[in-house]
Structure formats: structure tokens, C-alpha cells
Amino acid sequence: MKRIVVIGAGRSSSSLLRYLLNESEAEGWEVLVADRDEALARSKINGHQRGDATGFDAGNSEKRRELIAGADLVISMLPASMHIDVAGDAIHFGVPLITPSYISKEMRSLDEAAKAKGVLLLNEMGVDPGIDHMSAMKIIHDIQKKGGELIRFESFTGGLIAPESDNNPWHYKFTWNPRNVIMAGMGGTAQYIQQNRLKYIPIHKIFERYKDIDVEGYGTFEGYANRDSLSYRKTYGLENVPTIYRGTLRGKGFCEAWNVFVQLGITTEDFEVDCRKMSWRDFINAFLMYDPELPVEEKLQNFLNLSEEVMEMLRWTGIFENTPVGLEHATPAKVLQHLLEDKWKLEPDDKDMIVMWHRFDYLKDGQEHEVHSSMVAIGETQTYTAMSETVGLPVGIAAKMILNGQLSLSGVHLPILPEIYHPILEELESYSIRFTETTIR
Amino acid sequence: MKRIVVIGAGRSSSSLLRYLLNESEAEGWEVLVADRDEALARSKINGHQRGDATGFDAGNSEKRRELIAGADLVISMLPASMHIDVAGDAIHFGVPLITPSYISKEMRSLDEAAKAKGVLLLNEMGVDPGIDHMSAMKIIHDIQKKGGELIRFESFTGGLIAPESDNNPWHYKFTWNPRNVIMAGMGGTAQYIQQNRLKYIPIHKIFERYKDIDVEGYGTFEGYANRDSLSYRKTYGLENVPTIYRGTLRGKGFCEAWNVFVQLGITTEDFEVDCRKMSWRDFINAFLMYDPELPVEEKLQNFLNLSEEVMEMLRWTGIFENTPVGLEHATPAKVLQHLLEDKWKLEPDDKDMIVMWHRFDYLKDGQEHEVHSSMVAIGETQTYTAMSETVGLPVGIAAKMILNGQLSLSGVHLPILPEIYHPILEELESYSIRFTETTIR
């Protein structure tokens, strides 16, 4: 019997645990789930005879060592910054580790030690990062294998609301961490390369410079630039590809309306507003010029030259209402989050949707070719969401491959190698996570 | 004989040292100047028999204690973050201290200890902060004394180029720390209050929301909002004044043109540009959309809807030239500074100018009154600049008052008390630093 230890039983672990328990009999596994909240961990096991739960505080290094020493494989579903201690123990006890998170500097620095011990630390195994790498690298390698020269790579992913649950003018609800949505684009200047020219978009222009993306069968989305597209040149081995652009997808109309919040200055965390006596209307007015003659709506519309459509989206959020903000001192971003958490709340039957879209242009035999590849996943329930499925399944499949001895790698890795991505993409198809390729020319 | 120790002999110390040495015979002082660069310190003494110089590294706590123990008064002209060690020793040895810098949290926390030892730590004694406090408080106290109720206070200061040296379309040259000019407004959302409504201007709108300020005899300037006007409500005891706005002055046309740099995103420090192969033209182009059909000038003009006047100011800086940037990897702000340090360089005969302007509206006997007060100081030379004079003279005069026993205060102070500002403003007039009051209504 092989023991898999899963650390962290939060909502992104649901589909992973379902997969591991479903496979456990056939594969001869037992699955131990460790979480600060033992009852939560136990509820995710749901009485399965191959599963067990234990309480575990991530700061308890003795318990952590005990858990890892007794494991054949460890999966860390903790917040990204907390993987590093797990990775250190995994190397020490010679136990392979999987995480769904970006490789941090600290994680990368463990590469040599992991190789010396013959231990695999497999990261970026979720959806973004994860399935994005796998699905893109598969096509890039195919193009290279048949002698094509990649000249353009674009890649967009969005965590959205499913069409059947889409009943607001923003075509958006919080299906994931609201704070990340509010702070989107605020991390710094976006960097990409177009026709060999480095291109930079400052924070306050990111939502103005979005582009339309057509996804077959799902209509048009808007893609805004992620902070760093340039680092993918090295990760994917595309140093000489003249155009590389990565971004995030939103529904049609979202970017122009969200840009209003950015332009107003209410997506920042750089100071606190005293909103004890403020209505929503006062809050918005505080970011507009003083002019007692003009109503707030008119000031805002003039300030940013807004269409009636955008005004309608803004009105829908309630920012022009005379109701109290209901917070005391908070950063503008927290005030905005407070407003939208109410408006963009999921209803009990709502389903989420993950949309991923890639574009590859390449030269072959003097001809220019263009291929699009897209994947849309829709959640089953609010436990087995599209996010949980697309994060958890690749992690689970990778676990199976490692325990079956299918991956003879050591050191720090991410899924850009054919031996990793081929079997995973194949098995994902049986869970309806599949890419559709369209040849444009 | 009383000993004054001046720590720091940089360019802001020139006028201070001239003042102290000039007064030294009559007052019975000796002046010891300590600087990392002993030769620089000695050059500022210029052979005066009451002056002496010594080498001193601010990190050398033994030497610092020795210097302060032997002093009757210490003046710290070090960078603001370095005052705190000096202040600690000043309290220990019971020696009064003057600095021209804003009171930091650390400085404020020494208030009790200083009071217990009966030591005065007098801060914000330069021009801004310094003369701005003194000149504003004098009028505010006058209004209050005659029974007026202040309803609006605005205050603007600018370090500019004198009209006789103003020969470029920006009406600007670097007369002070270039980095502070490049990073102006980037520190965070500007906060003020207008008619009892809190008002916030995000970083990317600060140079769009400037206002015109007429200074009698010197024409129209532009004032943009400083980061924090709200803290002055407490400092000046103006908690119930409905309008308080503080800002920085620039020449006419400056704000609209500078806003182009802000909108482009080249006043940021959040990433580094690889400019090894870039011309100035390429650098600007990197912040604009890809469009090989349009020349950079046209793209920029369309992007921000710029007037021909602003385009002329931009052309003058050289940002459209094909010459190499001449840096390797640098933040956009550093690249811009590199460009402007060349263009906004002072010529040997150039003179600087400090402009300060206040507006006070008040109610008295049911009538609304409005008073403006302004001061313009023009530098003598590039050593005795207007900046050096307006920073050094109030510090020097305060030193005289303390050594003459004219100030019986202890603890951490700034010059908002009549007993401090009256004598200083009076003596400043004999150095042609004087305010002109204009009654508007």
C-alpha cells in the first residue's frame, strides 16, 4: 500500500481528493489529508475507507516531518509561500512532491539538493500555471518537430462564470479569490514583446489596452496583459520568438468598465479612506473633482467620456447609491471589494467556467500558418468547480504517474516535458478537459 | 565661547555656514563643521578664524558622541533618515538640536525623553518644511486673534529657475535633487479636503488636476497636489477648516507636458528596461502600442490627444531622437532622469528661485475675506542659491535664538509657535526673504 499525504484541504483540493480516492483501490493507495482544520479534512474524505484525516498546523515542523517521513508522495495544496518547508523535508526523506504553484526563487534553489537525493519536486501542476504550459508546449513541440518556426505565441486564461449562470452586465462573478480580482494589474507594468519590440503597459493603461479574443463556441472575450510575458521566453525555450503575449480573459465589456475603477484610483492600497460617514455615492465622489453643481454620475461620465453601456454597468454595482459603505477605515481596494463581494456573489446553483486560449503563428516552407487552441471547462457544482477540477486533476494524474514509476526525473520541474504533459493531457480528456485546435491559415 | 557643531556640509549648508560665521564674532561662537569629506567641510569654512572642520562618518558613534558632548548646540544637515542617532546623543548630553527635516515617527517618539532632560529638538526649520509653516501660522494666528474663522487654506511651494535663467519651454531646470523631481507624485494618492469633502487624486491623475496660481509680479504658475494635505489639519490645529490643499509649483505648461511621461508609464521604478540597444525613440515607442505604420510622434500625439505646444516641449527633451539611451538596464524613471539631467542642467550663471504662495479665506462679522501671501527668493550664485538661503537662514536664526536663551522650550517641536516664527520671519526680511500680502476681498 502506498501512502499519499495531501497537505491542505481548502476548496482547490476537492477534485484532487475525489480523484485520488476514486483511484485508490485500483492503484493500492491510502490517502492522508492534513489540514489545520481536521474536520474540514475529514469531510473531504467523506468516509472513504482508503482515506484518513489529521489536524496539522503548517508551523509544526515536527508533525510535518512525521507526515512526510511516512509518505510515498506528498502533495502540497498550501498557499504558495508555504511549500518551501515541505520541499525541504521532502528532499530530506527522499519523498517526491507535487505543488500547483509557480516555482519561487526558494523552490528553484533546491534543485541541486533534490537532484543529489534523486527526488522530484514537480510544480506548476494546476491550471494556470499548469494546463497552460502543457497544452501550449504540446503544440509548440509539434510545430518544431515538423520543421516549423514559431513566430508568435499568445496565451490567455480566465476564471469566469458559466454562460448559464451569467446574469449580470459584467458577465462576471467571484468564482475565486476576490482580492486577486480587485488587485489585477496593480502589481506593476505589464511587459511583453511584439515583432521583436519590447512593449510596456503601465498599471493605469492595462485595462485600456485589452484585445478581443474569439473562442469557438463561446463568443468574444477580452484579454488584458499579464505582468510578465517576457519570462516565458526562457521557460518555454522561445528566446527568438518575436511575439509573446500572455494575458487574462474577461467577458465582453468588462475591461472598459473596470478601467473606470482604475482611473478613479479605487483599486489601490496606498492609503486608507475614512468611510465612517460615507455613502457609496460619497466614496466615488471623493475621487472626482469638487463641483457641487454636477451630480456624481455626470462628473464621472464627463471625466472619462463613458458610454451609456458602461454607465449602466457602473449603476448596476450600486456605486451611485446613497446607502452607507458600512466600513470604518479601509483602503480603496478593500472598499471596492466589499461592494463587489455582495454584487458578484455566486448563487447556490451558479457554475464557474475556465477558458483557455492559445494562438500559435509559425513559418513552414515559406508559408505563414496560424493555429488557435482553446479549452472551456464548466464546473459541476460549487464543490467540484471548473477551477477545482482543472487544478486538481493534473495534480492527481501526476501523482499516479510518479507512484507508478512513469516519471524518472529528479530536481525541480514544471510540466513542459513531453513525458509529463502527454499522459496528463490524454487522461484529462476523459474528464472532458480537452483542447480544440482550429487552423486559421 | 559657545560651540555650534554642524553635521553635514553638503550644498544645503552653504548659506547656513555663511550666516553662522558672519554672526560668530558678535555672538561669541565657534563653528565646527563635521562631514565625511573633511576637505569639503574645510572649504565651507573658507579660512574663517571662528570656524573649524573635521572628518566624520555618520556611522561612527564614538566620534558622534564626542562631537555632541563638546557642543552647546548641534545642527544636523544630514539626510533626514540620519537625524535620529544625533537626536539620541543630543538628549543624552543635554544639547539642543536643530534639523530642517520633517519630524519622523522616530523623532516624535523622543519627545518625552527630550522633555525629561529639558532638551529642545527643533525640526522642520528649512523652507518647505519651515518657512511655509512660519509664514502660514503667522497669518492664521492673526486671523484668529481678530476673531476671524478660517474656512480655506491653500499653500504651494516650488523650487524653480529664476526668470533671467529661464530659457527652455518647460520653464524648469534641476535646481535640487533630480530624483525627487522625477518621482514627484509617485509616492501615492494625493489627499486633501474641499468644502468638508475628502478628495483623493490617484497617482496617474495628479498632473492632470493641477490648478493655476497667480503670484503677484511673477505671473501664473501651476500647482499640483502634494501627497498628504490632511495631516496639516492636526499640525496647524485646523481640524474644522473645510478646505485645506497643499501643493507644489511649476511653470506654466509644465504639468500637462509632465503628465505625458506619467501616462506613458516612464516615471515608475517597478521594473528595469533593457536599453542596451535602444535609442530614445525606441524607449518611448516601447510604451506605445505596436503600430509600424505610424511614426512615434503621431502615435504619442493620438494616444494622449496632445497640443502642438506640448509636442514642442517633448521634442525639445530629445525623446524622439535616434541617439542611443546610453544605459544598460535601468528603471524607466532612471532612464528619464538620465535624459533630463542633461537637458535641465544649470548653466554656470543660472540662478534658482523659490516661490511660496498661500491663500487664506476667512469669515469675520458675516463677511467672507480672502488674503493671499507670497514670497519669491532668487539665488545669488550656484553656491548661495535661493534653496540654500531659504533652508539655511531660518536654521541659523533659530540657532542664535536658542543660544541667546530666547527659546525656553523642550521636547520635539516645529516652528508653529509665535515665539519661534515671529523673530525668524522678521530677521529673514533683512535678507530679502519677505512675504507680500494681498487682500482680494
Coordinates of N, CA, C and O in Angstrom, one line a residue, chain A residues 93-185:
Chain A
F93 N 13.7 13.4 3.3 CA 13.2 12.0 3.5 C 13.1 11.3 2.1 O 12.6 10.1 2.1
G94 N 13.6 11.9 1.1 CA 13.6 11.2 -0.2 C 12.2 11.0 -0.8 O 11.9 10.0 -1.5
V95 N 11.2 11.9 -0.5 CA 9.8 11.7 -0.9 C 9.5 12.7 -2.1 O 9.7 13.9 -1.9
P96 N 8.9 12.3 -3.2 CA 8.6 13.2 -4.2 C 7.4 14.1 -3.8 O 6.6 13.8 -3.0
L97 N 7.5 15.3 -4.4 CA 6.5 16.4 -4.0 C 5.8 17.0 -5.3 O 6.5 17.2 -6.3
I98 N 4.5 17.2 -5.2 CA 3.8 17.9 -6.3 C 3.2 19.2 -5.6 O 2.6 19.1 -4.6
T99 N 3.3 20.3 -6.4 CA 2.5 21.5 -6.0 C 1.9 22.1 -7.2 O 2.4 21.9 -8.3
P100 N 0.8 22.9 -7.1 CA 0.2 23.5 -8.2 C 0.7 25.0 -8.5 O 0.2 25.7 -9.3
S101 N 1.7 25.4 -7.7 CA 2.1 26.8 -7.7 C 3.3 27.1 -8.5 O 4.2 26.2 -8.8
Y102 N 3.5 28.4 -8.9 CA 4.7 28.9 -9.6 C 5.9 28.5 -8.8 O 5.9 28.6 -7.5
I103 N 7.0 28.2 -9.5 CA 8.3 27.9 -8.8 C 8.8 29.2 -8.3 O 9.1 30.1 -9.1
S104 N 9.0 29.3 -7.0 CA 9.6 30.5 -6.4 C 11.1 30.4 -6.5 O 11.6 29.4 -6.8
K105 N 11.7 31.5 -6.2 CA 13.2 31.5 -6.2 C 13.7 30.5 -5.2 O 14.7 29.8 -5.4
E106 N 13.0 30.4 -4.0 CA 13.5 29.5 -3.0 C 13.3 28.1 -3.5 O 14.2 27.2 -3.2
M107 N 12.2 27.8 -4.1 CA 12.0 26.4 -4.7 C 13.1 26.1 -5.7 O 13.7 25.0 -5.6
R108 N 13.4 27.0 -6.6 CA 14.4 26.8 -7.6 C 15.7 26.5 -7.0 O 16.5 25.7 -7.5
S109 N 16.0 27.1 -5.9 CA 17.3 27.0 -5.2 C 17.5 25.6 -4.6 O 18.6 25.2 -4.2
L110 N 16.4 24.8 -4.6 CA 16.5 23.4 -4.0 C 16.8 22.4 -5.1 O 17.0 21.2 -4.8
D111 N 17.0 22.9 -6.4 CA 17.1 22.0 -7.5 C 18.3 21.0 -7.3 O 18.1 19.8 -7.4
E112 N 19.4 21.6 -6.9 CA 20.6 20.7 -6.8 C 20.5 19.7 -5.7 O 20.8 18.5 -5.9
A113 N 20.0 20.1 -4.6 CA 19.9 19.2 -3.4 C 18.9 18.1 -3.8 O 19.1 16.9 -3.4
A114 N 17.8 18.5 -4.5 CA 16.8 17.5 -4.9 C 17.4 16.5 -5.8 O 17.2 15.2 -5.7
K115 N 18.2 17.0 -6.8 CA 18.9 16.1 -7.8 C 19.8 15.1 -7.0 O 19.9 13.9 -7.3
A116 N 20.6 15.7 -6.1 CA 21.6 14.9 -5.4 C 20.9 13.7 -4.6 O 21.4 12.6 -4.5
K117 N 19.7 14.0 -4.2 CA 18.9 12.9 -3.4 C 18.0 12.1 -4.4 O 17.3 11.2 -3.9
G118 N 18.0 12.5 -5.7 CA 17.1 11.8 -6.6 C 15.6 12.0 -6.4 O 14.8 11.2 -6.7
V119 N 15.3 13.2 -5.9 CA 13.9 13.5 -5.5 C 13.3 14.4 -6.6 O 13.9 15.4 -6.9
L120 N 12.1 14.2 -7.0 CA 11.4 15.0 -7.9 C 10.5 16.0 -7.1 O 9.7 15.7 -6.3
L121 N 10.7 17.3 -7.4 CA 9.8 18.4 -6.9 C 9.1 19.0 -8.1 O 9.6 19.8 -8.9
L122 N 7.8 18.5 -8.3 CA 7.1 18.9 -9.6 C 6.1 20.0 -9.2 O 5.1 19.8 -8.5
N123 N 6.3 21.1 -9.9 CA 5.5 22.3 -9.6 C 4.7 22.8 -10.8 O 4.8 22.2 -11.8
E124 N 3.9 23.8 -10.5 CA 3.1 24.4 -11.6 C 2.2 23.4 -12.3 O 2.1 23.4 -13.5
M125 N 1.6 22.5 -11.5 CA 0.8 21.4 -12.0 C -0.7 21.6 -12.0 O -1.5 20.7 -12.1
G126 N -1.1 22.9 -11.8 CA -2.6 23.2 -11.8 C -3.1 23.6 -13.2 O -2.8 22.9 -14.1
V127 N -3.9 24.7 -13.2 CA -4.4 25.1 -14.5 C -3.6 26.2 -15.1 O -3.2 26.2 -16.2
D128 N -3.4 27.2 -14.3 CA -2.6 28.4 -14.8 C -1.8 28.9 -13.6 O -2.4 29.7 -12.8
P129 N -0.7 28.4 -13.3 CA 0.2 27.6 -14.2 C -0.1 26.1 -14.1 O -0.5 25.6 -13.1
G130 N 0.0 25.4 -15.2 CA -0.2 24.0 -15.3 C -0.6 23.6 -16.7 O 0.1 23.4 -17.6
I131 N -2.0 23.5 -16.8 CA -2.5 23.1 -18.1 C -2.1 24.0 -19.2 O -1.9 23.6 -20.4
D132 N -2.0 25.3 -18.9 CA -1.5 26.3 -19.9 C -0.1 25.9 -20.4 O 0.0 25.8 -21.7
H133 N 0.8 25.5 -19.6 CA 2.1 25.1 -20.0 C 2.0 23.8 -20.9 O 2.6 23.7 -22.0
M134 N 1.2 22.8 -20.4 CA 1.2 21.5 -21.1 C 0.6 21.7 -22.5 O 1.1 21.2 -23.4
S135 N -0.6 22.4 -22.5 CA -1.3 22.5 -23.8 C -0.5 23.3 -24.8 O -0.5 23.0 -26.0
A136 N 0.2 24.3 -24.3 CA 1.0 25.2 -25.2 C 2.2 24.4 -25.7 O 2.5 24.4 -26.9
M137 N 2.9 23.8 -24.8 CA 4.2 23.1 -25.1 C 3.9 21.9 -26.1 O 4.7 21.7 -27.0
K138 N 2.8 21.3 -25.9 CA 2.5 20.2 -26.9 C 2.4 20.7 -28.3 O 3.0 20.1 -29.2
I139 N 1.7 21.8 -28.5 CA 1.6 22.3 -29.9 C 2.9 22.9 -30.3 O 3.4 22.8 -31.5
I140 N 3.6 23.6 -29.5 CA 4.9 24.2 -29.8 C 5.9 23.1 -30.2 O 6.6 23.2 -31.3
H141 N 6.0 22.0 -29.5 CA 6.8 20.9 -29.8 C 6.4 20.3 -31.2 O 7.3 19.9 -32.0
D142 N 5.1 20.1 -31.4 CA 4.6 19.6 -32.6 C 5.1 20.4 -33.8 O 5.5 19.9 -34.8
I143 N 4.9 21.8 -33.7 CA 5.3 22.7 -34.8 C 6.8 22.5 -35.0 O 7.3 22.4 -36.2
Q144 N 7.6 22.5 -33.9 CA 9.1 22.4 -34.1 C 9.5 21.0 -34.7 O 10.3 21.0 -35.6
K145 N 8.7 20.0 -34.3 CA 9.1 18.6 -34.8 C 8.9 18.6 -36.3 O 9.6 17.9 -37.0
K146 N 7.8 19.2 -36.8 CA 7.6 19.2 -38.3 C 8.3 20.2 -39.0 O 8.0 20.5 -40.2
G147 N 9.3 20.9 -38.4 CA 10.2 21.8 -39.0 C 9.6 23.2 -39.1 O 10.1 24.1 -39.9
G148 N 8.6 23.6 -38.4 CA 8.0 24.9 -38.4 C 8.8 25.8 -37.4 O 9.4 25.4 -36.5
E149 N 8.8 27.1 -37.7 CA 9.4 28.1 -36.9 C 8.4 29.0 -36.2 O 7.7 29.8 -36.9
L150 N 8.3 28.9 -34.9 CA 7.2 29.7 -34.2 C 7.6 31.2 -34.3 O 8.7 31.6 -34.0
I151 N 6.6 32.0 -34.7 CA 6.9 33.5 -34.8 C 6.0 34.3 -33.9 O 6.2 35.5 -33.7
R152 N 4.9 33.6 -33.3 CA 4.0 34.3 -32.5 C 3.4 33.4 -31.5 O 2.9 32.3 -31.9
F153 N 3.4 33.7 -30.2 CA 2.7 32.9 -29.2 C 1.9 33.8 -28.3 O 2.4 34.7 -27.7
E154 N 0.6 33.5 -28.2 CA -0.2 34.3 -27.3 C -1.0 33.3 -26.5 O -1.4 32.2 -27.0
S155 N -1.2 33.6 -25.2 CA -1.9 32.7 -24.4 C -2.7 33.4 -23.3 O -2.2 34.3 -22.6
F156 N -4.0 33.1 -23.2 CA -4.9 33.7 -22.3 C -5.7 32.7 -21.5 O -6.2 31.7 -22.0
T157 N -5.9 33.0 -20.2 CA -6.7 32.1 -19.4 C -7.6 33.0 -18.5 O -7.2 34.1 -18.1
G158 N -8.8 32.6 -18.3 CA -9.7 33.3 -17.4 C -10.5 32.4 -16.5 O -11.0 31.3 -17.0
G159 N -10.7 32.8 -15.3 CA -11.6 32.1 -14.4 C -12.9 32.9 -14.4 O -13.0 34.0 -13.8
L160 N -14.0 32.4 -15.0 CA -15.2 33.2 -15.3 C -16.4 32.5 -14.7 O -16.4 31.4 -14.1
I161 N -17.6 33.0 -15.1 CA -18.9 32.4 -14.7 C -19.4 31.7 -16.0 O -19.3 32.2 -17.1
A162 N -20.0 30.5 -15.8 CA -20.6 29.8 -16.9 C -21.7 30.5 -17.6 O -22.4 31.3 -16.9
P163 N -21.9 30.4 -18.9 CA -23.0 31.1 -19.6 C -24.3 31.0 -18.9 O -25.1 31.9 -18.8
E164 N -24.6 29.7 -18.4 CA -26.0 29.5 -17.8 C -26.1 30.2 -16.5 O -27.3 30.4 -16.0
S165 N -25.0 30.7 -15.9 CA -25.1 31.4 -14.6 C -24.8 32.9 -14.8 O -24.8 33.7 -13.8
D166 N -24.6 33.3 -16.0 CA -24.2 34.7 -16.3 C -25.4 35.6 -16.4 O -26.1 35.6 -17.5
N167 N -25.8 36.3 -15.4 CA -27.0 37.1 -15.4 C -26.7 38.5 -14.9 O -27.6 39.2 -14.3
N168 N -25.5 39.0 -15.1 CA -25.3 40.4 -14.8 C -24.5 41.1 -16.0 O -23.8 40.4 -16.8
P169 N -24.5 42.4 -16.1 CA -24.0 43.1 -17.2 C -22.4 43.0 -17.3 O -21.8 43.3 -18.3
W170 N -21.8 42.6 -16.2 CA -20.3 42.5 -16.2 C -19.9 41.1 -16.7 O -18.7 40.9 -17.0
H171 N -20.8 40.2 -16.9 CA -20.5 38.8 -17.2 C -19.4 38.3 -16.3 O -18.5 37.6 -16.7
Y172 N -19.6 38.6 -15.0 CA -18.5 38.2 -14.1 C -19.1 38.0 -12.7 O -20.0 38.7 -12.3
K173 N -18.6 37.0 -12.0 CA -18.9 36.8 -10.6 C -17.6 36.3 -9.9 O -16.7 35.8 -10.6
F174 N -17.5 36.4 -8.6 CA -16.3 35.9 -7.9 C -16.3 34.4 -7.8 O -17.0 33.9 -7.0
T175 N -15.6 33.8 -8.7 CA -15.5 32.3 -8.6 C -14.2 31.9 -7.9 O -14.0 30.7 -7.7
W176 N -13.4 32.8 -7.5 CA -12.1 32.6 -6.9 C -11.8 33.7 -5.9 O -12.7 34.4 -5.6
N177 N -10.6 33.8 -5.5 CA -10.2 34.8 -4.5 C -10.5 36.3 -5.0 O -9.8 36.8 -5.9
P178 N -11.5 36.9 -4.4 CA -11.9 38.3 -4.8 C -10.7 39.3 -4.8 O -10.6 40.1 -5.7
R179 N -9.9 39.2 -3.8 CA -8.8 40.1 -3.7 C -7.9 40.1 -4.9 O -7.5 41.2 -5.4
N180 N -7.6 39.0 -5.4 CA -6.8 38.9 -6.7 C -7.5 39.6 -7.8 O -6.8 40.1 -8.7
V181 N -8.8 39.5 -7.9 CA -9.5 40.2 -9.0 C -9.4 41.7 -8.8 O -9.2 42.4 -9.8
I182 N -9.6 42.2 -7.6 CA -9.6 43.6 -7.4 C -8.2 44.2 -7.7 O -8.0 45.3 -8.3
M183 N -7.2 43.4 -7.3 CA -5.8 43.9 -7.4 C -5.2 43.6 -8.8 O -4.0 43.9 -9.0
A184 N -6.0 43.0 -9.7 CA -5.4 42.6 -11.0 C -4.8 43.7 -11.7 O -5.4 44.8 -11.8
G185 N -3.6 43.5 -12.2 CA -2.9 44.6 -13.0 C -2.2 45.6 -12.1 O -1.5 46.4 -12.6

